[in-house]
Backbone as numpy.savetxt, mean C-alpha at the origin, in Angstrom:
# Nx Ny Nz CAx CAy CAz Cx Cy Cz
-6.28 -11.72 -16.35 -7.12 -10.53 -16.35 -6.24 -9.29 -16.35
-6.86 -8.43 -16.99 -6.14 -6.71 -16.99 -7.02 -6.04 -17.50
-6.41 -4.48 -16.58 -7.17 -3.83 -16.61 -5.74 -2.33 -16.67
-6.71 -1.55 -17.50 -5.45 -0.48 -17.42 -6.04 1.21 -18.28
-5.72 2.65 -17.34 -6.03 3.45 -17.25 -4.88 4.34 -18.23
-4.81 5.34 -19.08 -4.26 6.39 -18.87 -4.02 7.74 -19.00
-3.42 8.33 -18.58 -3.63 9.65 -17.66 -2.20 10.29 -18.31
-2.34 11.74 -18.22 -0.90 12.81 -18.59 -0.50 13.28 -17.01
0.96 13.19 -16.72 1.12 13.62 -15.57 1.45 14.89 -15.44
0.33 15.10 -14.21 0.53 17.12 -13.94 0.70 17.16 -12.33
0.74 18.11 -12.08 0.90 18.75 -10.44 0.53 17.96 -9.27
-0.65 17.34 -9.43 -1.27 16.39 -9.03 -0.73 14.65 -8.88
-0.31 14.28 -9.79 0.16 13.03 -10.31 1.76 12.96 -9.70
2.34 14.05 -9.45 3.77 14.06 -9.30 4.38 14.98 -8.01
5.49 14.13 -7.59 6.05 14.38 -5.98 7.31 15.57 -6.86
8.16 16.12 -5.51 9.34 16.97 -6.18 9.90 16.52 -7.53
10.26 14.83 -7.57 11.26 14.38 -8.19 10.31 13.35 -9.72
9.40 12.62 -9.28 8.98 11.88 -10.00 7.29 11.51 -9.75
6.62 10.43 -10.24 5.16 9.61 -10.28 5.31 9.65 -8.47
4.40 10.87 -8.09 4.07 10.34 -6.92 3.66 9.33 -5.90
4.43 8.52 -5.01 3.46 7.17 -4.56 2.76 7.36 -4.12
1.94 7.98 -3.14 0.89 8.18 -2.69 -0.43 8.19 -4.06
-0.05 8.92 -5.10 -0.97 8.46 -6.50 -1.04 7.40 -7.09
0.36 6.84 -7.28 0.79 5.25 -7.65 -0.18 4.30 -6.77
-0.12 4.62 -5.77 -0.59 3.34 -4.97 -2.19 3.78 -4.98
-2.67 5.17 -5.02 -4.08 4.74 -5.05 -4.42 4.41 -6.51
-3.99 4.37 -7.76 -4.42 4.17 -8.86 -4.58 2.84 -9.09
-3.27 1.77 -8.33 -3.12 0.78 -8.48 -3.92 0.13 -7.57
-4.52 0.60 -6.51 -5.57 -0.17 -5.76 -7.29 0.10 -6.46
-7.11 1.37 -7.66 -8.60 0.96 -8.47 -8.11 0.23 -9.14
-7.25 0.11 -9.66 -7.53 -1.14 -10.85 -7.51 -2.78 -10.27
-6.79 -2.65 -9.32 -7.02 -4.02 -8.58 -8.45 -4.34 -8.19
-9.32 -3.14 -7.56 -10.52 -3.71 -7.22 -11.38 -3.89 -8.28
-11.05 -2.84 -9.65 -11.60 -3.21 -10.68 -11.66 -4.59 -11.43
-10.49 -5.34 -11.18 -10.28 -6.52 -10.95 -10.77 -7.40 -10.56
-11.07 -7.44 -9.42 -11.64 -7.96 -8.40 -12.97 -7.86 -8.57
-13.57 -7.06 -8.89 -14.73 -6.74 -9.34 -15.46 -7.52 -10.64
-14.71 -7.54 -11.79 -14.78 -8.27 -12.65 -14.50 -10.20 -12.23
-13.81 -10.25 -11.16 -13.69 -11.71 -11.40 -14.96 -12.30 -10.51
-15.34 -10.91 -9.36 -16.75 -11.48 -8.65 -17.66 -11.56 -9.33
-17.63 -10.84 -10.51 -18.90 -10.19 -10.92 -19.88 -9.42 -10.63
-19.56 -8.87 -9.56 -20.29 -7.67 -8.40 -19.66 -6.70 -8.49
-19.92 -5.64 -7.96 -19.67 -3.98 -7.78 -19.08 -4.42 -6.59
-18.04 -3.68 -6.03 -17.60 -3.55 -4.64 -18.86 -3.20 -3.23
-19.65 -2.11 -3.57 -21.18 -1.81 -2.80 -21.88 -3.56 -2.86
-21.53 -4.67 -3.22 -22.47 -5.75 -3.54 -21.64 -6.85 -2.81
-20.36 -6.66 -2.42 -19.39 -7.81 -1.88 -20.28 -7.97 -0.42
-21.12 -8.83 -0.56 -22.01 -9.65 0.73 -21.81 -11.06 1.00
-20.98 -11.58 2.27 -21.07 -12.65 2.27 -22.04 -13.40 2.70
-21.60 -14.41 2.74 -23.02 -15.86 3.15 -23.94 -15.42 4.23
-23.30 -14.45 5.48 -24.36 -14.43 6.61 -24.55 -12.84 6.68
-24.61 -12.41 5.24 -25.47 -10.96 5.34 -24.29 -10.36 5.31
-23.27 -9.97 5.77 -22.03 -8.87 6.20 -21.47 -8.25 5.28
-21.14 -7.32 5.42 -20.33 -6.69 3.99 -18.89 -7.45 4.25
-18.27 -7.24 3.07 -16.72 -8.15 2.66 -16.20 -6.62 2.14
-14.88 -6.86 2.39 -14.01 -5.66 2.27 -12.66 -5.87 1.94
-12.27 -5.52 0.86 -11.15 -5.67 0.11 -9.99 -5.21 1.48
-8.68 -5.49 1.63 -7.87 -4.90 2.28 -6.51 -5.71 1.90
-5.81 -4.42 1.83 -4.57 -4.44 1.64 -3.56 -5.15 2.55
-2.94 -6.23 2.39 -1.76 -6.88 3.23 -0.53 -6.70 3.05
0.05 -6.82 2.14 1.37 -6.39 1.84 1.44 -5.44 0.54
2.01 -5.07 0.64 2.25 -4.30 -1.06 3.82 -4.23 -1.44
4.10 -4.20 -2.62 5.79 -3.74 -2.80 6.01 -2.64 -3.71
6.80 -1.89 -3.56 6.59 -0.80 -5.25 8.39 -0.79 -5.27
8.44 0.25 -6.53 9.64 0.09 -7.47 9.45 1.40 -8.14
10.17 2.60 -7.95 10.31 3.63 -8.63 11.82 3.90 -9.63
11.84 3.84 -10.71 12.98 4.65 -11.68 13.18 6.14 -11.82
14.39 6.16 -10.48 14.93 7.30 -9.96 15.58 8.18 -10.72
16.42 7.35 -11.84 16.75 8.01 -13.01 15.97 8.82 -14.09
15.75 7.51 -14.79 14.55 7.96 -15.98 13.07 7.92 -15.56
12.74 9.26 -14.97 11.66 9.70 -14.18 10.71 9.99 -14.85
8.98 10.00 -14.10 7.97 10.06 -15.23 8.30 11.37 -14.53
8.16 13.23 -15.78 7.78 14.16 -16.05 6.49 14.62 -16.03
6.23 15.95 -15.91 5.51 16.79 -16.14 4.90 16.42 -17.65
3.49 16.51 -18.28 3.39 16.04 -19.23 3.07 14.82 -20.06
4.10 13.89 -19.13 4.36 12.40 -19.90 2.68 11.73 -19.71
2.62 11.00 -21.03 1.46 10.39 -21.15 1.89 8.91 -20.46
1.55 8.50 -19.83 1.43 7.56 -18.80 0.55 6.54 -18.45
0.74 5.20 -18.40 -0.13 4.18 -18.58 -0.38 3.22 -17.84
-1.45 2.79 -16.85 -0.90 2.44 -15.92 -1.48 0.93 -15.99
-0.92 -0.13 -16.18 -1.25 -1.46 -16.31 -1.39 -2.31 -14.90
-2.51 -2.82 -15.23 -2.56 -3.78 -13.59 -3.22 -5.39 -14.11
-2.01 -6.18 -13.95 -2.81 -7.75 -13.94 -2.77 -8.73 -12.93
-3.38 -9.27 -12.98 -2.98 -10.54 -11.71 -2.35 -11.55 -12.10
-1.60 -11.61 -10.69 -0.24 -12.93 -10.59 -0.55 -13.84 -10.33
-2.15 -13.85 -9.38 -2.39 -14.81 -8.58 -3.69 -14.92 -7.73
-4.40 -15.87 -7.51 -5.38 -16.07 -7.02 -5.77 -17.32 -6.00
-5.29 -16.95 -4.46 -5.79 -18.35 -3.65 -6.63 -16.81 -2.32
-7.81 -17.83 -2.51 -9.57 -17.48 -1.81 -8.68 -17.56 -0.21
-8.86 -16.28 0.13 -9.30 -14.91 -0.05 -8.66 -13.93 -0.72
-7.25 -14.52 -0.93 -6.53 -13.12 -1.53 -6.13 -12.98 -3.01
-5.91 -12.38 -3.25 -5.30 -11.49 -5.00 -4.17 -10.83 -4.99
-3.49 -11.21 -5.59 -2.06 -10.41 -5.75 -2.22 -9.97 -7.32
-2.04 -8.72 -7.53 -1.91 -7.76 -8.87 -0.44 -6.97 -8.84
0.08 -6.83 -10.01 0.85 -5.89 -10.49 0.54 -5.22 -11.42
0.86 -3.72 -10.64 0.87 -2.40 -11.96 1.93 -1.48 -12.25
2.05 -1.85 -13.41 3.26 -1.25 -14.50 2.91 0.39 -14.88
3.47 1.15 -14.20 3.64 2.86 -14.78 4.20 2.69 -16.62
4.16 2.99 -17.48 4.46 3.46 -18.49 4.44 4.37 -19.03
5.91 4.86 -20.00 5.93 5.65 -20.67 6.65 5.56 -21.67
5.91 5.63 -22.96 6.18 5.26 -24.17 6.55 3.60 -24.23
6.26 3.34 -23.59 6.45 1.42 -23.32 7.21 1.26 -22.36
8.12 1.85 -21.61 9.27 1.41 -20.76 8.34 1.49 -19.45
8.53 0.76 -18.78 8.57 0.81 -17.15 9.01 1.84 -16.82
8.49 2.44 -15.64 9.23 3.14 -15.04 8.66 3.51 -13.44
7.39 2.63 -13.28 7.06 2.34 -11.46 6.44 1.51 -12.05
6.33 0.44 -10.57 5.48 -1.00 -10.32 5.23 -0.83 -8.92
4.25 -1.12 -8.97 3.44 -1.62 -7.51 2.87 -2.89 -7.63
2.86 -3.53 -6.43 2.45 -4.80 -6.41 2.30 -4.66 -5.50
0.53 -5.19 -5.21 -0.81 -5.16 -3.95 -1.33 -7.08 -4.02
-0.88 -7.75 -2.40 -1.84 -8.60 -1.47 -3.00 -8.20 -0.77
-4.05 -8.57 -1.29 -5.30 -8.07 -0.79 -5.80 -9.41 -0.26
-7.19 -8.83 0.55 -8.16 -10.06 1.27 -8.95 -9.85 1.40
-10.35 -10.64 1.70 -11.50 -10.37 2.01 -11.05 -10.15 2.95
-12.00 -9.23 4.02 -12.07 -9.35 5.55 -13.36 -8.88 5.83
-13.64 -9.00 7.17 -14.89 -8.26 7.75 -14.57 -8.26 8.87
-15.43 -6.90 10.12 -14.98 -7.26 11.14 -15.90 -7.59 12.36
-14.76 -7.72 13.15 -15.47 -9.22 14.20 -16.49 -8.13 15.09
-16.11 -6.75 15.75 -16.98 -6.45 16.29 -17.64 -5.00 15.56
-18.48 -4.75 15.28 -19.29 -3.64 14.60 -18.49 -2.45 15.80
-18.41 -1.61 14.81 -17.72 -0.39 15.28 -16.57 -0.23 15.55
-15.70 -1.46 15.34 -14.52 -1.44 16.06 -13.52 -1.96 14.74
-12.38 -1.59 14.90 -11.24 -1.80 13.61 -10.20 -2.16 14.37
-10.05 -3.01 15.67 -9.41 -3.65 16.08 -8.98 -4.76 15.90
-9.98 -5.66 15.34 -10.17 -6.73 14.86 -10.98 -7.27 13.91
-10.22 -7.99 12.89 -11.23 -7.93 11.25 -10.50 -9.93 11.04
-11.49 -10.65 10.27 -11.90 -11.89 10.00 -11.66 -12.38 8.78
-10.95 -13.50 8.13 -10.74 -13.21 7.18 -12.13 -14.47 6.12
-12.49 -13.45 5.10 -13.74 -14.25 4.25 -13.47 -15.06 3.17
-14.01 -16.07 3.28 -13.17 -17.00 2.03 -15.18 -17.20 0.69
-15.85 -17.11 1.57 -17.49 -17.51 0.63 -17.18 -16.17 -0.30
-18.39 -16.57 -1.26 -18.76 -16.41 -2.15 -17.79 -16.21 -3.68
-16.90 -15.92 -3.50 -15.46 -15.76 -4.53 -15.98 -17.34 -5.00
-15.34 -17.68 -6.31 -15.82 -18.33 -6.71 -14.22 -18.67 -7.89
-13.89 -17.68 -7.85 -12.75 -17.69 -8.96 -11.32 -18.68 -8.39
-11.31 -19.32 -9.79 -10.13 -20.61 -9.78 -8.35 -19.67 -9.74
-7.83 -20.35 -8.43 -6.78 -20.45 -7.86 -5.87 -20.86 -9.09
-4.59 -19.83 -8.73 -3.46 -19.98 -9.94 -2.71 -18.98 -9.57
-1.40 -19.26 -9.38 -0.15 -18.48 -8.91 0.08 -18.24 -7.05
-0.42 -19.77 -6.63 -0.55 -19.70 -5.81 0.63 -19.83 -4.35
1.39 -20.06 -5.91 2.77 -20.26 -4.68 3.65 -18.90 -4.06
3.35 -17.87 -5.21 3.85 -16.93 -5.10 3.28 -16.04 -3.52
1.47 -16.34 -3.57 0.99 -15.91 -2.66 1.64 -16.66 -1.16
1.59 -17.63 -1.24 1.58 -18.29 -0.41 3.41 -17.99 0.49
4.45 -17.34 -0.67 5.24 -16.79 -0.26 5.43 -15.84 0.56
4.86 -15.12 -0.22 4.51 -13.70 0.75 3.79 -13.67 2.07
2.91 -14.65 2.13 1.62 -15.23 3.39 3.14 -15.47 4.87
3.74 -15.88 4.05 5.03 -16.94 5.40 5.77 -15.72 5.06
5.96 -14.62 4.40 7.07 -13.45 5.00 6.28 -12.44 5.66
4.77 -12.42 5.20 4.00 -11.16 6.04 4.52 -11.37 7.78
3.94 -13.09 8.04 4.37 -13.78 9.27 5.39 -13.53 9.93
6.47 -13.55 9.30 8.14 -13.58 9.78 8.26 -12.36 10.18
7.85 -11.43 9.65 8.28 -9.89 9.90 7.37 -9.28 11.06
6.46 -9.96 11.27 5.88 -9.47 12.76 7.18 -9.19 13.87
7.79 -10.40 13.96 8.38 -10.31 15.41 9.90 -9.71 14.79
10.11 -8.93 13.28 11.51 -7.98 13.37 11.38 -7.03 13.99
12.44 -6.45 14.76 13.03 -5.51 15.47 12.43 -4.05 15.01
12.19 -3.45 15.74 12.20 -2.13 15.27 13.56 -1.68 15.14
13.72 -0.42 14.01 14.57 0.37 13.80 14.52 1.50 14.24
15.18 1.98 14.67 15.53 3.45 14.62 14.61 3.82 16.04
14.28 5.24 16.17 13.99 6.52 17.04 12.66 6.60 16.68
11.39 6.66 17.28 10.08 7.51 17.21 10.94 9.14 16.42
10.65 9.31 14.84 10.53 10.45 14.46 9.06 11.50 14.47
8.07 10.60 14.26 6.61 11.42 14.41 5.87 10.71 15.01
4.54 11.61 15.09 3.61 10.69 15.60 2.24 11.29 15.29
1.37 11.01 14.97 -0.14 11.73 15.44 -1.76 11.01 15.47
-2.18 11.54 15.49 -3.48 11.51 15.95 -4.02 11.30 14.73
-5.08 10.13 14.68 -5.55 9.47 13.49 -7.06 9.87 13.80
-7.81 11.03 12.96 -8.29 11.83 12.29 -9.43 10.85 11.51
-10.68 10.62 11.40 -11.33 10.09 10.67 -11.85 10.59 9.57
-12.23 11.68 9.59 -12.23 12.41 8.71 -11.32 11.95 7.20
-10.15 12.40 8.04 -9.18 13.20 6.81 -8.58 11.19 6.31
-8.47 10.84 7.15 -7.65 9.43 7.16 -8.22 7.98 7.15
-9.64 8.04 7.26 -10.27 6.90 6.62 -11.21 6.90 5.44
-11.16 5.37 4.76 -11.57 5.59 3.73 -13.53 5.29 4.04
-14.36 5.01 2.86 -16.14 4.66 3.25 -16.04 3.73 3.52
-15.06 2.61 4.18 -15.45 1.45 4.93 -15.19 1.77 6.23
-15.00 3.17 6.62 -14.73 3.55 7.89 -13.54 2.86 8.61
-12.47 2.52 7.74 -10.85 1.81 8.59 -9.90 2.87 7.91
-8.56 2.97 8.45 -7.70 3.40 7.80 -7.38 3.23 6.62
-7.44 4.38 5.65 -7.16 4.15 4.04 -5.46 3.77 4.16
-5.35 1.99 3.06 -4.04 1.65 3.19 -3.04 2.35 2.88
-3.23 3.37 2.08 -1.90 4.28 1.58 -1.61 5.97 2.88
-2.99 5.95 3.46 -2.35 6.46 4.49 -1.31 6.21 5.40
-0.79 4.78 5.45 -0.24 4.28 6.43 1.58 4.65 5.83
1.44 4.61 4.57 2.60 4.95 3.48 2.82 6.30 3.59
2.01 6.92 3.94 1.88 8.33 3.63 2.92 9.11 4.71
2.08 8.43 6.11 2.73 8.91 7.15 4.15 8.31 7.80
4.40 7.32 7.30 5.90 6.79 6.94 6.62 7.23 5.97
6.26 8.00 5.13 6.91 8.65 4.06 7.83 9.90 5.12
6.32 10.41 5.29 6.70 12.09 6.33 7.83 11.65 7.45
7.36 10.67 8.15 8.19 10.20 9.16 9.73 10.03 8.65
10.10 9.47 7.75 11.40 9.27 6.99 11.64 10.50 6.69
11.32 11.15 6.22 11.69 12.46 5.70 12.22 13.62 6.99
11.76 13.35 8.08 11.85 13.72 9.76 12.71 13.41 9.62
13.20 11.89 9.88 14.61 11.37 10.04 15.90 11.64 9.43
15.36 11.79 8.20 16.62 12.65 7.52 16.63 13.82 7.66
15.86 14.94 7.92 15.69 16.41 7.79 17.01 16.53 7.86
18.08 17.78 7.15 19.19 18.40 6.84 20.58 17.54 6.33
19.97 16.31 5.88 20.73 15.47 5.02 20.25 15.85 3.62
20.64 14.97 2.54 21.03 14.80 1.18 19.53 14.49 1.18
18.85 14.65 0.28 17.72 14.26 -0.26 17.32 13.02 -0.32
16.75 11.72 -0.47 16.54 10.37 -0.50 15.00 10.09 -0.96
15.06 9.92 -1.59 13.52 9.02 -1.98 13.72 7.55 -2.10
12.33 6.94 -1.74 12.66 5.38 -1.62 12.38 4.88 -3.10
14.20 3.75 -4.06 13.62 3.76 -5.07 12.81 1.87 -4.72
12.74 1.52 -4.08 12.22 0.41 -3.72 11.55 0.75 -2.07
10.07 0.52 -1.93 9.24 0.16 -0.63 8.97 -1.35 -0.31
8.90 -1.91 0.64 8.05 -3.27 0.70 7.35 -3.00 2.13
6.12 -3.39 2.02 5.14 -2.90 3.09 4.22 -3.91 3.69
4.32 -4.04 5.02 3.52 -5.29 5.74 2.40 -4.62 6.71
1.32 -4.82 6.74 0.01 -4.47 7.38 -0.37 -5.37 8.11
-0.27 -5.13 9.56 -0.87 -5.62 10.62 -2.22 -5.32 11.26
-2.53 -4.19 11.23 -3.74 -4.16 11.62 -4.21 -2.54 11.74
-5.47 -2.35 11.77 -5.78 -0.79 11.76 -5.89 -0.11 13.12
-6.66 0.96 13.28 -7.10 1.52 14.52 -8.15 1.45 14.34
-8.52 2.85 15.77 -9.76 3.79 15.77 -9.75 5.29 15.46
-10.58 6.18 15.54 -10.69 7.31 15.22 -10.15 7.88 16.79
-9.08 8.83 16.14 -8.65 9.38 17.98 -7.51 8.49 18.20
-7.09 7.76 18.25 -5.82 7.00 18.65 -4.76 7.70 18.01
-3.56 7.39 18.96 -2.00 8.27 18.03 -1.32 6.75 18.20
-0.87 7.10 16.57 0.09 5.80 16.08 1.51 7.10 16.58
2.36 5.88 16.72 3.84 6.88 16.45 4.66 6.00 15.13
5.81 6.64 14.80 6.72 6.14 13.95 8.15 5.92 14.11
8.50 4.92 14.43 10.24 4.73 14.50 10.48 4.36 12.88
12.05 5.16 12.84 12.55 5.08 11.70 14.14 5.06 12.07
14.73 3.84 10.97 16.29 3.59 11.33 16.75 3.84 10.07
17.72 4.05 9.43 18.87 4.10 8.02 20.03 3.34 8.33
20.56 2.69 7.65 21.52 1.87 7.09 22.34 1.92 6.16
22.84 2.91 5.66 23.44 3.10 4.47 22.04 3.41 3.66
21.70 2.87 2.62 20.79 2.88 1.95 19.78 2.74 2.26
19.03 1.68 2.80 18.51 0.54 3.97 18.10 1.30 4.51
16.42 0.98 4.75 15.55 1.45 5.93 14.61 1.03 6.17
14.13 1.22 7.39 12.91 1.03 8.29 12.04 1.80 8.59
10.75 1.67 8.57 9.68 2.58 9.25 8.74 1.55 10.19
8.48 2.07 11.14 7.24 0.98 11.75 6.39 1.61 12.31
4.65 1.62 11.95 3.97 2.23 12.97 3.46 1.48 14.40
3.11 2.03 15.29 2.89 1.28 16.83 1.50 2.46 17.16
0.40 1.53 17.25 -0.88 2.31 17.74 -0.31 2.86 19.55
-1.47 3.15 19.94 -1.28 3.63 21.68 -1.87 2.76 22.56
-1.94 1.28 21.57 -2.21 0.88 22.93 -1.00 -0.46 22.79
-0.33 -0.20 22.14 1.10 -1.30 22.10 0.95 -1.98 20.94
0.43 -2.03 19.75 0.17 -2.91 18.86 1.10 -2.21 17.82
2.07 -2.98 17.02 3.02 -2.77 15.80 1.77 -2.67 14.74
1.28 -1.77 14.09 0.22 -2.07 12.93 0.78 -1.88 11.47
2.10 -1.93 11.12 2.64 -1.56 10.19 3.83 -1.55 10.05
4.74 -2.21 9.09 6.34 -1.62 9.01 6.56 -1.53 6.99
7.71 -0.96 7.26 8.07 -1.01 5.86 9.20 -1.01 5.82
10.03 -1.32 4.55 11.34 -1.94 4.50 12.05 -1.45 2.95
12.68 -0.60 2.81 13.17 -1.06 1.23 14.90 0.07 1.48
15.01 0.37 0.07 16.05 1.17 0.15 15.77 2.74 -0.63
16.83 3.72 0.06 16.49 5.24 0.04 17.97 5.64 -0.94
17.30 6.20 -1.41 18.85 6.52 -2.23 18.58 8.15 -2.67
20.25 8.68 -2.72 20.14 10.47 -2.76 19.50 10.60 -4.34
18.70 11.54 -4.18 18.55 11.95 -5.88 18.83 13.47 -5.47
19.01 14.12 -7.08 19.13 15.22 -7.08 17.88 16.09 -7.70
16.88 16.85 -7.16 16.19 17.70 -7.48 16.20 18.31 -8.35
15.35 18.73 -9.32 15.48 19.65 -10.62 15.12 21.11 -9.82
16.02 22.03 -10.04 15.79 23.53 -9.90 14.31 23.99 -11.09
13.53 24.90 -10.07 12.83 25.26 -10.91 12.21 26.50 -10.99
């Protein structure tokens, strides 16, 4: 299956240097559900499982890949391809290819799941749904990879120093299923890294890999530790009441800014 959008990049679409991730990753999570959508054969508003409940797409791991060099521009007509790798009930793994003029030049790759959660009102705890999906399993080893590294990386170490922290805002920071929108969690690990370096060399991450543990509530303060390694880094969020709900992992490398 594929599915694929495209768009000219303007002000909107693009960070200082290149294809903004925070845009990357929400573009690549419509076309995944568009996806997803097509293989249920339902609208997302229609994902009802067996005992009445709504079912809710959610993000588990993701990985992305930015070309730090040959950067998407101002302008560039841009294409954004999303297919699936893989399919074992409940989850979907998709990749989407940025293009320009045919070359690569970002990928994201999204583990999703049914879920629902266990107590109404609460985003503490969510269930995972395997009914009604119906669609035949294939590329399942790949998933099943990622399933045993989401695992492993629970109990790694934090890195680094609490650089930020704040107050999770419902409003501004959840999406209409009323949980934390997944690229918020990127968002504020972005900022947080960017803390950590303040009055160093510039760095953007040209590789992220991202593990999701679990959400909040409205009103709770996550904080953020962040470590560097040469290249190498860490972000992890930690809600307030002791729970790790997030880390990320890839490498940061200096770019140089275009004067403008």
């Amino acid at each position: 299956m594929e599915y694929s959008r495209t768009f000219v990049a303007g002000l909107p679409e693009l960070d200082v240097h290149t294809l903004r991730e925070d845009w990357a990753l929400g573009t690549s999570l419509v076309n995944h559900w568009e996806l997803l959508a097509q293989s249920l054969g339902l609208k997302p508003s229609e994902w009802i499982d067996t005992k009445g409940d709504r079912m809710y797409g959610a993000v588990v791991y993701l990985n992305t890949w930015f070309d730090l060099d040959d950067i998407i521009r101002e302008d560039d007509e841009v294409t954004a391809e999303t297919t699936f790798q893989g399919i074992r009930k409940p989850h979907a793994l998709s990749r989407t290819e940025f293009k320009v003029g045919g070359k690569v030049k970002a990928r994201v790759e999204i583990l999703s799941s049914f879920i629902k959660r266990v107590q109404k009102g609460s985003n503490k705890k969510f269930s995972r749904v395997r009914d009604l999906w119906t669609a035949v399993a294939y590329g399942t080893y790949a998933i099943e990879a990622l399933l045993d590294l989401h695992h492993d990386t629970q109990n790694l170490p934090d890195m680094g120093d609490v650089a930020s922290s704040q107050e999770i805002n419902r409003i501004t920071d959840f999406n209409t299923a009323d949980f934390m929108y997944f690229k918020n969690y990127v968002r504020f690990a972005k900022a947080a890294e960017w803390v950590a370096n303040r009055g160093n060399p510039v760095r953007l991450n040209q590789t992220r890999e991202c593990f999701f543990y679990g959400n909040v509530d409205d009103g709770q303060v996550i904080s953020t530790k962040v470590g560097f390694d040469g290249d190498d880094f860490q972000s992890s969020h930690h809600s307030d009441d002791g729970r790790r709900i997030f880390l990320s992992r890839g490498k940061s490398l200096p770019v140089q800014i275009a004067e403008r």
